[in-house]
CSV table of C-alpha atoms and ligand atoms in Angstrom, one decimal:
chain,number,residue,atom,x,y,z
Q,30,UNK,CA,23.7,6.1,26.9
Q,31,UNK,CA,25.7,4.9,23.9
Q,32,UNK,CA,23.7,2.8,21.5
Q,33,UNK,CA,25.0,0.4,18.9
Q,34,UNK,CA,22.5,1.7,16.4
Q,35,UNK,CA,19.8,4.4,16.3
Q,36,UNK,CA,16.8,3.6,14.2
Q,37,UNK,CA,13.9,5.9,13.3
Q,38,UNK,CA,10.7,3.8,12.9
Q,39,UNK,CA,8.0,6.0,11.3
Q,40,UNK,CA,4.3,5.2,12.0
Q,41,UNK,CA,5.3,3.3,15.2
Q,42,UNK,CA,2.0,4.2,16.9
Q,43,UNK,CA,-0.1,2.5,14.3
Q,44,UNK,CA,-1.1,-1.1,13.8
Q,45,UNK,CA,2.0,-2.8,12.2
Q,46,UNK,CA,4.4,-0.1,13.4
Q,47,UNK,CA,3.6,-0.8,17.1
Q,48,UNK,CA,4.4,-4.5,16.6
Q,49,UNK,CA,7.7,-3.5,14.9
Q,50,UNK,CA,8.6,-1.1,17.6
Q,51,UNK,CA,7.8,-3.6,20.4
Q,52,UNK,CA,9.8,-6.2,18.7
Q,53,UNK,CA,12.9,-4.0,18.2
Q,54,UNK,CA,12.7,-2.4,21.7
Q,55,UNK,CA,12.5,-5.8,23.4
Q,56,UNK,CA,14.8,-7.8,21.1
Q,57,UNK,CA,17.6,-5.2,20.7
Q,58,UNK,CA,18.3,-3.4,23.9
Q,59,UNK,CA,21.5,-2.0,22.3
Q,60,UNK,CA,19.5,-0.1,19.6
Q,61,UNK,CA,17.8,3.2,20.3
Q,62,UNK,CA,14.3,3.0,18.7
Q,63,UNK,CA,13.0,6.4,17.8
Q,64,UNK,CA,9.3,6.3,17.0
Q,65,UNK,CA,8.4,9.2,14.7
Q,66,UNK,CA,4.6,9.5,14.4
Q,67,UNK,CA,2.1,12.3,13.9
Q,68,UNK,CA,-0.6,10.5,15.9
Q,69,UNK,CA,-3.3,10.7,13.3
Q,70,UNK,CA,-6.6,9.0,14.0
Q,71,UNK,CA,-4.8,5.7,13.3
Q,72,UNK,CA,-1.9,6.3,15.7
Q,73,UNK,CA,-2.3,5.5,19.3
Q,74,UNK,CA,0.4,5.6,22.0
Q,75,UNK,CA,-1.7,3.2,24.1
Q,76,UNK,CA,-0.5,0.6,21.6
Q,77,UNK,CA,3.0,0.9,23.1
Q,78,UNK,CA,2.2,1.2,26.8
Q,79,UNK,CA,4.1,-1.9,27.6
Q,80,UNK,CA,7.4,-0.7,26.1
Q,81,UNK,CA,7.2,3.1,26.5
Q,82,UNK,CA,9.3,3.0,29.7
Q,83,UNK,CA,12.2,1.2,27.9
Q,84,UNK,CA,15.5,3.0,28.2
Q,85,UNK,CA,16.0,2.4,24.4
Q,86,UNK,CA,12.6,3.8,23.4
Q,87,UNK,CA,12.0,7.4,22.4
Q,88,UNK,CA,8.8,9.0,21.0
Q,89,UNK,CA,8.9,12.0,18.7
Q,90,UNK,CA,5.6,13.6,17.5
Q,91,UNK,CA,6.2,14.8,14.0
Q,92,UNK,CA,4.3,14.9,10.7
Q,93,UNK,CA,6.3,13.5,7.8
Q,94,UNK,CA,4.7,16.0,5.4
Q,95,UNK,CA,6.4,18.8,7.3
Q,96,UNK,CA,9.9,19.1,5.9
Q,97,UNK,CA,11.2,21.3,8.7
Q,98,UNK,CA,10.0,18.9,11.3
Q,99,UNK,CA,11.5,15.9,9.6
Q,100,UNK,CA,14.8,17.6,9.1
Q,101,UNK,CA,14.9,18.7,12.7
Q,102,UNK,CA,14.3,15.1,14.0
Q,103,UNK,CA,17.0,13.7,11.7
Q,104,UNK,CA,19.6,16.4,12.6
Q,105,UNK,CA,18.8,15.9,16.3
Q,106,UNK,CA,19.1,12.1,16.4
Q,107,UNK,CA,21.2,11.4,13.3
Q,108,UNK,CA,19.6,7.9,13.0
Q,109,UNK,CA,21.8,5.1,11.4
Q,110,UNK,CA,18.7,3.6,9.8
Q,111,UNK,CA,15.1,4.2,9.0
Q,112,UNK,CA,12.2,1.7,8.9
Q,113,UNK,CA,9.4,3.6,7.3
Q,114,UNK,CA,5.8,2.5,8.0
Q,115,UNK,CA,4.0,5.9,8.4
Q,116,UNK,CA,1.2,6.1,5.9
Q,117,UNK,CA,-2.4,6.8,5.2
Q,118,UNK,CA,-3.4,3.1,4.9
Q,119,UNK,CA,-7.1,2.7,4.3
Q,120,UNK,CA,-8.4,2.2,0.8
Q,121,UNK,CA,-11.9,3.5,1.5
Q,122,UNK,CA,-10.5,6.8,3.0
Q,123,UNK,CA,-8.3,7.1,-0.1
Q,124,UNK,CA,-11.4,6.9,-2.3
Q,125,UNK,CA,-13.0,9.7,-0.3
Q,126,UNK,CA,-9.9,11.8,0.1
Q,127,UNK,CA,-7.0,11.0,-2.3
Q,128,UNK,CA,-4.9,14.1,-1.6
Q,129,UNK,CA,-4.2,13.1,2.0
Q,130,UNK,CA,-2.6,10.0,0.5
Q,131,UNK,CA,-0.4,11.9,-1.9
Q,132,UNK,CA,0.8,14.2,0.9
Q,133,UNK,CA,1.6,11.5,3.5
Q,134,UNK,CA,2.5,8.6,1.3
Q,135,UNK,CA,4.4,10.3,-1.5
Q,136,UNK,CA,5.6,13.7,-0.2
Q,137,UNK,CA,6.1,12.3,3.3
Q,138,UNK,CA,8.3,9.5,1.9
Q,139,UNK,CA,10.3,11.9,-0.2
Q,140,UNK,CA,10.9,14.2,2.8
Q,141,UNK,CA,12.3,11.2,4.8
Q,142,UNK,CA,14.5,10.2,1.9
Q,143,UNK,CA,15.8,13.8,1.6
Q,144,UNK,CA,16.4,14.1,5.3
Q,145,UNK,CA,18.3,10.8,5.4
Q,146,UNK,CA,20.3,11.8,2.3
Q,147,UNK,CA,21.2,15.1,3.9
Q,148,UNK,CA,22.7,13.6,7.1
Q,149,UNK,CA,24.5,10.7,5.4
Q,150,UNK,CA,25.5,12.4,2.1
Q,151,UNK,CA,29.1,11.1,2.2
Q,152,UNK,CA,28.2,7.6,3.5
Q,153,UNK,CA,24.8,6.7,2.1
Q,154,UNK,CA,25.7,3.2,1.2
Q,155,UNK,CA,26.4,2.3,4.8
Q,156,UNK,CA,23.0,3.5,6.1
Q,157,UNK,CA,19.8,1.5,5.5
Q,158,UNK,CA,16.5,3.0,4.5
Q,159,UNK,CA,13.8,0.3,4.7
Q,160,UNK,CA,10.5,1.1,3.1
Q,161,UNK,CA,7.4,-0.9,4.1
Q,162,UNK,CA,5.0,-1.3,1.3
Q,163,UNK,CA,2.0,-3.4,0.2
Q,164,UNK,CA,1.0,-6.0,-2.3
Q,165,UNK,CA,-1.7,-3.7,-3.6
Q,166,UNK,CA,0.8,-1.9,-5.8
Q,167,UNK,CA,0.7,-5.0,-8.1
Q,168,UNK,CA,-3.0,-4.5,-8.8
Q,169,UNK,CA,-5.6,-7.3,-8.8
Q,170,UNK,CA,-5.3,-10.9,-9.8
Q,171,UNK,CA,-7.8,-13.2,-11.6
Q,172,UNK,CA,-8.6,-16.7,-10.5
Q,173,UNK,CA,-5.0,-17.9,-10.8
Q,174,UNK,CA,-1.5,-16.7,-10.3
Q,175,UNK,CA,0.4,-14.9,-7.5
Q,176,UNK,CA,2.3,-11.6,-7.2
Q,177,UNK,CA,6.1,-12.0,-7.4
Q,178,UNK,CA,8.7,-9.4,-6.9
Q,179,UNK,CA,8.8,-8.9,-10.6
Q,180,UNK,CA,5.1,-8.5,-11.2
Q,181,UNK,CA,4.6,-5.1,-13.0
Q,182,UNK,CA,3.0,-2.4,-10.9
Q,183,UNK,CA,-0.6,-1.8,-11.7
Q,184,UNK,CA,-2.3,0.1,-8.8
Q,185,UNK,CA,-6.0,0.8,-9.0
Q,186,UNK,CA,-7.0,2.7,-5.8
Q,187,UNK,CA,-5.6,6.1,-4.8
Q,188,UNK,CA,-4.1,4.3,-1.8
Q,189,UNK,CA,-2.2,1.8,-3.9
Q,190,UNK,CA,-1.2,4.4,-6.5
Q,191,UNK,CA,0.3,6.5,-3.7
Q,192,UNK,CA,2.2,3.5,-2.3
Q,193,UNK,CA,3.4,2.5,-5.8
Q,194,UNK,CA,4.7,6.1,-6.2
Q,195,UNK,CA,6.5,6.0,-2.9
Q,196,UNK,CA,8.1,2.7,-3.9
Q,197,UNK,CA,9.3,4.2,-7.2
Q,198,UNK,CA,10.9,7.2,-5.3
Q,199,UNK,CA,12.7,4.8,-2.9
Q,200,UNK,CA,14.2,2.9,-5.9
Q,201,UNK,CA,15.0,6.1,-7.7
Q,202,UNK,CA,17.0,7.3,-4.7
Q,203,UNK,CA,18.9,4.1,-4.6
Q,204,UNK,CA,19.7,4.4,-8.3
Q,205,UNK,CA,20.4,8.1,-8.4
Q,206,UNK,CA,22.2,8.7,-5.0
Q,207,UNK,CA,23.4,5.3,-4.1
Q,208,UNK,CA,21.1,5.0,-1.1
Q,209,UNK,CA,21.0,1.6,0.7
Q,210,UNK,CA,17.3,0.8,0.3
Q,211,UNK,CA,15.2,-2.3,0.8
Q,212,UNK,CA,11.5,-2.6,0.2
Q,213,UNK,CA,9.0,-5.2,1.2
Q,214,UNK,CA,5.5,-5.7,-0.1
Q,215,UNK,CA,3.2,-7.5,2.2
Q,216,UNK,CA,-0.3,-8.9,2.0
Q,217,UNK,CA,-3.2,-8.0,4.3
Q,218,UNK,CA,-2.3,-8.1,8.0
Q,219,UNK,CA,-4.5,-9.0,10.9
Q,220,UNK,CA,-3.9,-9.1,14.7
Q,221,UNK,CA,-4.1,-7.0,17.8
Q,222,UNK,CA,-4.2,-3.2,17.8
Q,223,UNK,CA,-5.7,-3.1,14.3
Q,224,UNK,CA,-7.9,0.0,13.8
Q,225,UNK,CA,-11.5,-1.1,13.4
Q,226,UNK,CA,-12.1,0.6,10.1
Q,227,UNK,CA,-10.5,-2.5,8.5
Q,228,UNK,CA,-12.5,-5.7,7.8
Q,229,UNK,CA,-11.4,-8.0,10.6
Q,230,UNK,CA,-11.5,-5.7,13.6
Q,231,UNK,CA,-14.6,-4.0,12.3
Q,232,UNK,CA,-16.4,-7.3,12.0
Q,233,UNK,CA,-15.3,-8.4,15.5
Q,234,UNK,CA,-16.4,-5.0,17.0
Q,235,UNK,CA,-19.8,-5.2,15.2
Q,236,UNK,CA,-20.4,-8.9,16.1
Q,237,UNK,CA,-19.7,-8.2,19.7
Q,238,UNK,CA,-22.2,-5.3,19.7
Q,239,UNK,CA,-24.8,-7.0,17.6
Q,240,UNK,CA,-24.5,-4.6,14.8
Q,241,UNK,CA,-24.7,-5.4,11.0
Q,242,UNK,CA,-21.5,-6.7,9.5
Q,243,UNK,CA,-21.1,-4.8,6.2
Q,244,UNK,CA,-19.9,-7.0,3.4
Q,245,UNK,CA,-19.0,-5.3,0.2
Q,246,UNK,CA,-20.7,-6.6,-3.0
Q,247,UNK,CA,-21.2,-10.4,-2.8
Q,248,UNK,CA,-18.3,-10.9,-0.4
Q,249,UNK,CA,-16.4,-12.8,-3.1
Q,250,UNK,CA,-13.2,-10.7,-3.2
Q,251,UNK,CA,-10.2,-12.6,-2.0
Q,252,UNK,CA,-7.4,-11.4,0.4
Q,253,UNK,CA,-4.3,-13.2,1.5
Q,254,UNK,CA,-4.0,-12.8,5.3
Q,255,UNK,CA,-0.9,-12.7,7.4
Q,256,UNK,CA,-0.5,-12.5,11.2
Q,257,UNK,CA,1.0,-9.1,12.0
Q,258,UNK,CA,3.7,-10.6,14.3
Q,259,UNK,CA,4.9,-12.7,11.4
Q,260,UNK,CA,5.1,-9.5,9.3
Q,261,UNK,CA,7.1,-7.8,12.1
Q,262,UNK,CA,9.5,-10.8,12.2
Q,263,UNK,CA,9.9,-10.7,8.4
Q,264,UNK,CA,10.8,-6.9,8.7
Q,265,UNK,CA,13.4,-7.7,11.4
Q,266,UNK,CA,15.0,-10.4,9.1
Q,267,UNK,CA,15.0,-8.2,6.0
Q,268,UNK,CA,16.2,-5.2,7.8
Q,269,UNK,CA,19.2,-7.1,9.1
Q,270,UNK,CA,20.0,-9.5,6.3
Q,271,UNK,CA,18.8,-8.3,3.0
Q,272,UNK,CA,21.3,-7.0,0.5
Q,273,UNK,CA,20.9,-3.3,-0.5
Q,274,UNK,CA,18.5,-2.8,-3.4
Q,275,UNK,CA,16.5,-5.9,-2.7
Q,276,UNK,CA,12.7,-6.3,-2.7
Q,277,UNK,CA,10.9,-9.1,-0.8
Q,278,UNK,CA,7.2,-10.1,-1.0
Q,279,UNK,CA,5.7,-11.2,2.4
Q,280,UNK,CA,2.6,-13.3,2.7
Q,281,UNK,CA,1.1,-16.3,4.4
Q,282,UNK,CA,-0.2,-18.4,1.4
Q,283,UNK,CA,-3.6,-17.9,3.1
Q,284,UNK,CA,-6.3,-16.8,0.7
Q,285,UNK,CA,-9.8,-16.3,1.9
Q,286,UNK,CA,-13.0,-15.1,0.2
Q,287,UNK,CA,-14.3,-12.2,2.4
Q,288,UNK,CA,-17.6,-14.0,3.0
Q,289,UNK,CA,-15.9,-17.2,4.1
Q,290,UNK,CA,-13.6,-15.3,6.5
Q,291,UNK,CA,-16.6,-13.5,8.0
Q,292,UNK,CA,-18.4,-16.8,8.5
Q,293,UNK,CA,-15.3,-18.3,10.2
Q,294,UNK,CA,-15.1,-15.2,12.5
Q,295,UNK,CA,-18.8,-15.5,13.3
Q,296,UNK,CA,-18.4,-19.1,14.4
Q,297,UNK,CA,-15.4,-18.2,16.6
Q,298,UNK,CA,-17.3,-15.3,18.1
Q,299,UNK,CA,-20.4,-17.4,18.8
Q,300,UNK,CA,-18.3,-19.9,20.7
Q,301,UNK,CA,-16.3,-17.3,22.6
Q,302,UNK,CA,-19.5,-15.3,23.5
Q,303,UNK,CA,-21.5,-18.4,24.4
Q,304,UNK,CA,-24.1,-17.7,21.7
Q,305,UNK,CA,-25.9,-20.5,19.9
Q,306,UNK,CA,-24.0,-21.5,16.7
Q,307,UNK,CA,-25.3,-19.5,13.7
Q,308,UNK,CA,-26.4,-16.4,15.8
Q,309,UNK,CA,-23.7,-14.0,14.6
Q,310,UNK,CA,-24.0,-14.9,10.9
Q,311,UNK,CA,-27.4,-13.3,10.9
Q,312,UNK,CA,-25.6,-10.0,11.2
Q,313,UNK,CA,-24.0,-10.3,7.8
Q,314,UNK,CA,-25.3,-7.5,5.6
Q,315,UNK,CA,-24.4,-7.2,1.9
Q,316,UNK,CA,-23.8,-3.5,1.0
Q,317,UNK,CA,-22.8,-1.5,-2.0
Q,318,UNK,CA,-19.4,-2.6,-3.4
Q,319,UNK,CA,-16.3,-0.5,-3.0
Q,320,UNK,CA,-15.5,1.5,-6.2
Q,321,UNK,CA,-12.7,-0.2,-8.2
Q,322,UNK,CA,-12.6,-3.1,-5.7
Q,323,UNK,CA,-9.6,-5.3,-6.5
Q,324,UNK,CA,-10.8,-8.8,-6.9
Q,325,UNK,CA,-8.0,-11.0,-5.6
Q,326,UNK,CA,-4.6,-10.6,-4.0
Q,327,UNK,CA,-2.2,-13.5,-3.5
Q,328,UNK,CA,1.5,-13.3,-2.6
Q,329,UNK,CA,4.3,-15.6,-3.7
Q,330,UNK,CA,6.7,-15.3,-0.7
Q,331,UNK,CA,9.1,-18.0,-1.9
Q,332,UNK,CA,12.1,-15.6,-2.4
Q,333,UNK,CA,11.9,-14.6,1.3
Q,334,UNK,CA,11.7,-18.3,2.3
Q,335,UNK,CA,14.6,-19.4,0.0
Q,336,UNK,CA,16.9,-16.5,0.8
Q,337,UNK,CA,16.2,-15.6,4.4
Q,338,UNK,CA,14.4,-18.7,5.7
Q,339,UNK,CA,11.2,-17.0,6.7
Q,340,UNK,CA,7.9,-18.9,6.9
Q,341,UNK,CA,4.7,-17.9,8.9
Q,342,UNK,CA,4.7,-19.2,12.4
Q,343,UNK,CA,0.9,-19.7,13.0
Q,344,UNK,CA,-2.0,-21.0,11.1
Q,345,UNK,CA,-4.8,-18.6,10.3
Q,346,UNK,CA,-7.2,-20.4,12.7
Q,347,UNK,CA,-4.6,-20.0,15.6
Q,348,UNK,CA,-3.9,-16.4,14.7
Q,349,UNK,CA,-7.6,-15.5,14.4
Q,350,UNK,CA,-8.4,-17.2,17.8
Q,351,UNK,CA,-5.6,-15.1,19.4
Q,352,UNK,CA,-6.8,-12.0,17.7
Q,353,UNK,CA,-10.4,-12.4,18.8
Q,354,UNK,CA,-9.2,-13.1,22.4
Q,355,UNK,CA,-7.2,-9.9,22.4
Q,356,UNK,CA,-10.2,-7.8,21.3
Q,357,UNK,CA,-12.5,-9.4,23.8
Q,358,UNK,CA,-9.9,-8.8,26.6
Q,359,UNK,CA,-9.2,-5.2,25.5
Q,360,UNK,CA,-12.7,-3.6,25.5
Q,361,UNK,CA,-11.2,-0.3,26.8
Q,362,UNK,CA,-8.9,-0.1,23.8
Q,363,UNK,CA,-11.7,-0.7,21.4
Q,364,UNK,CA,-13.9,1.7,23.3
Q,365,UNK,CA,-11.3,4.5,23.2
Q,366,UNK,CA,-10.6,4.2,19.5
Q,367,UNK,CA,-14.2,3.9,18.4
Q,368,UNK,CA,-15.5,6.9,20.3
Q,369,UNK,CA,-15.2,10.5,18.9
Q,370,UNK,CA,-14.2,10.8,15.3
Q,371,UNK,CA,-14.7,7.1,14.6
Q,372,UNK,CA,-18.4,7.5,15.1
Q,373,UNK,CA,-18.5,10.3,12.4
Q,374,UNK,CA,-16.3,8.3,10.0
Q,375,UNK,CA,-18.5,5.2,10.4
Q,376,UNK,CA,-21.8,7.1,9.9
Q,377,UNK,CA,-20.4,8.8,6.8
Q,378,UNK,CA,-18.8,5.6,5.3
Q,379,UNK,CA,-21.7,3.3,5.6
Q,380,UNK,CA,-24.8,5.7,5.4
Q,381,UNK,CA,-25.3,5.2,1.7
Q,382,UNK,CA,-24.4,1.6,1.3
Z,575,NAD,P1,-2.0,2.4,10.3
Z,575,NAD,O1,-2.9,3.3,9.5
Z,575,NAD,O2,-2.5,1.5,11.4
Z,575,NAD,O3,-0.9,3.3,11.0
Z,575,NAD,C1,-0.2,4.4,10.3
Z,575,NAD,C2,0.6,5.1,11.3
Z,575,NAD,O4,1.2,6.2,10.6
Z,575,NAD,C3,-0.2,5.8,12.4
Z,575,NAD,O5,0.5,5.6,13.7
Z,575,NAD,C4,-0.3,7.2,12.0
Z,575,NAD,O6,-0.4,8.1,13.1
Z,575,NAD,C5,1.0,7.4,11.3
Z,575,NAD,N1,1.0,8.5,10.3
Z,575,NAD,C6,0.0,8.7,9.4
Z,575,NAD,N2,0.3,9.8,8.7
Z,575,NAD,C7,1.4,10.3,9.2
Z,575,NAD,C8,2.2,11.5,8.9
Z,575,NAD,N3,1.8,12.4,8.0
Z,575,NAD,N4,3.3,11.7,9.6
Z,575,NAD,C9,3.7,10.8,10.6
Z,575,NAD,N5,3.0,9.7,10.9
Z,575,NAD,C10,1.9,9.5,10.2
Z,575,NAD,O7,-1.2,1.6,9.2
Z,575,NAD,P2,-0.7,0.1,9.2
Z,575,NAD,O8,-1.8,-0.8,8.8
Z,575,NAD,O9,0.0,-0.2,10.5
Z,575,NAD,O10,0.3,0.1,8.0
Z,575,NAD,C11,1.7,0.5,8.2
Z,575,NAD,C12,2.4,0.4,6.9
Z,575,NAD,O11,2.4,-0.9,6.4
Z,575,NAD,C13,1.9,1.3,5.8
Z,575,NAD,O12,2.9,1.9,5.1
Z,575,NAD,C14,1.0,0.4,4.9
Z,575,NAD,O13,1.0,0.9,3.6
Z,575,NAD,C15,1.9,-0.9,5.0
Z,575,NAD,N6,1.1,-2.1,4.9
Z,575,NAD,C16,-0.1,-2.4,5.6
Z,575,NAD,C17,-0.8,-3.6,5.5
Z,575,NAD,C18,-2.0,-3.9,6.3
Z,575,NAD,O14,-2.6,-4.9,6.1
Z,575,NAD,N7,-2.4,-3.0,7.2
Z,575,NAD,C19,-0.3,-4.5,4.6
Z,575,NAD,C20,0.9,-4.3,3.9
Z,575,NAD,C21,1.6,-3.1,4.0
Z,576,TYD,P1,-9.7,-3.9,4.2
Z,576,TYD,O1,-9.5,-4.5,5.6
Z,576,TYD,O2,-10.2,-2.5,4.0
Z,576,TYD,O3,-8.3,-4.1,3.5
Z,576,TYD,P2,-7.8,-3.9,1.9
Z,576,TYD,O4,-8.9,-3.1,1.2
Z,576,TYD,O5,-6.6,-3.1,2.0
Z,576,TYD,O6,-7.7,-5.2,1.3
Z,576,TYD,O7,-10.7,-4.8,3.4
Z,576,TYD,C1,-10.4,-6.2,3.2
Z,576,TYD,C2,-11.5,-6.7,2.3
Z,576,TYD,O8,-12.8,-6.6,2.9
Z,576,TYD,C3,-11.7,-5.9,1.0
Z,576,TYD,O9,-12.0,-6.9,-0.1
Z,576,TYD,C4,-12.8,-5.0,1.2
Z,576,TYD,C5,-13.7,-5.8,2.2
Z,576,TYD,N1,-14.5,-5.1,3.2
Z,576,TYD,C6,-15.9,-5.3,3.4
Z,576,TYD,O10,-16.4,-6.2,2.7
Z,576,TYD,N2,-16.5,-4.6,4.3
Z,576,TYD,C7,-16.0,-3.6,5.1
Z,576,TYD,O11,-16.7,-3.0,5.9
Z,576,TYD,C8,-14.6,-3.4,4.9
Z,576,TYD,C9,-13.9,-2.3,5.7
Z,576,TYD,C10,-13.9,-4.1,3.9
C-alpha cells in the first residue's frame, strides 16, 4: 500500500503514546503509523487493541538505546517523520535508578536523531522530528508565576534532568545539522491507560481496593493537570502546523494541590462505588516526602492558543469522571498491569515511607 506519509511514533504502547497512535491511525488513514516501542513495564500493547488491526498501523519492538536496532528500523521503513514519546517517565523511579533515565531519555533520543539524520542527510529540512517533553525541565515555581517557552531550564530530578538534556540535543541537531525539529513541553497528564505508579491511577486503584492512598509530605505540592486526549490533539496540531524550530508549552490552566485532588477523587469514587460520602477519604495516608520534590508546576499555554488555536476541550471534573469510569470498567486492564513486577515495585517504593 502506498502511504502519503510514514511516521514513526516512539513509545506508542505507553500512556500518552497510545492516545497519539490511536488518534493518528484513526484520523489519518493515508499515513502509515509505525509504533516503535521496547515494551518496558510501562508499555502495553493491550492499550492499542482497538486499532492494531488497522491497515495503516505497524508495531515494531525495538529498544531506542540499541543503535543497531534503531538504524535497522529507520533503514527498513524510511519514515518521513518522527514523533518521539518513548521515555522512562516516572520521577520516583529516576530517584532510585538514574542511569536508566540517561540511557533511554538521552542516549535513546540521540540514537533516534542520528538514525533520522542518516536517512535524510540531503533533505533534513523537509522531514520533521517532533520531540515530546515535559514542563518539569523548567524546575519548580513558588506561589506565583507560570512556565513560558522562554523560562530557563532548571531541572531538579534525574527524570527532568534527562528530559532537559534530550531537549538540548534536539535543539542542537536543529542548529548544527538543519534538522526540522519541534518540541512541546506539557504539564501532568491524566486519563485512561495511565500506569498506576502515577498519582491519579494509583489513587483510583487503591481507593477501589480499600488500600491506603499514599500522599507525599503534607499533600501541598501543586500540579497542573491536562486530559491526555487534549495533549494528543495538541501534538497533532503542532506536528502539522508548527514552524520548524518552534517550542510550545501545553497545559490546561488547571492547578490542584495534591491533597485537594485526592479529596475530589475520593468523593467521585464514593459516589460511583455507592459508598457513604467521606468513606474513601479515610484511606488518605501521609507518607515521607519525595526527595527534591518540586513544589509547584503551572503552564502558560497562551502561545499555543494564540498561534494554533488550541484550548482544552473538557473541564477537570468532566475529564476525571470519565477517567474514573474507564478504570472502573476496565478491571482486567488494571489487574493485568498491577500483577507481577508491579507488586515488587509497590512493596519496594512504599515500604519505608
Ligand atoms: P509511559 O511511561 O507511560 O510510556 C513510555 C513508553 O515508552 C512505554 O510504552 C515504554 O515501553 C516505552 N519505552 C521506554 N523505554 C524505551 C526504550 N528504551 N525503547 C523504546 N521504548 C521505550 O510514559 P508517558 O507518560 O506516556 O510519557 C510519554 C512521553 O511524554 C515521555 O517522553 C514523557 O517524558 C512525556 N510527558 C509525560 C507527561 C505525563 O504526565 N505522563 C507529561 C508531559 C510529558
Ligand atoms: P506523579 O503522578 O508521580 O507525577 P510527577 O511527579 O511527574 O508530577 O506525582 C504527582 C504528584 O503527586 C507529585 O507532587 C507527587 C505526588 N505523589 C504522591 O503524593 N503520592 C504518590 O504515591 C505519588 C506516586 C505521587
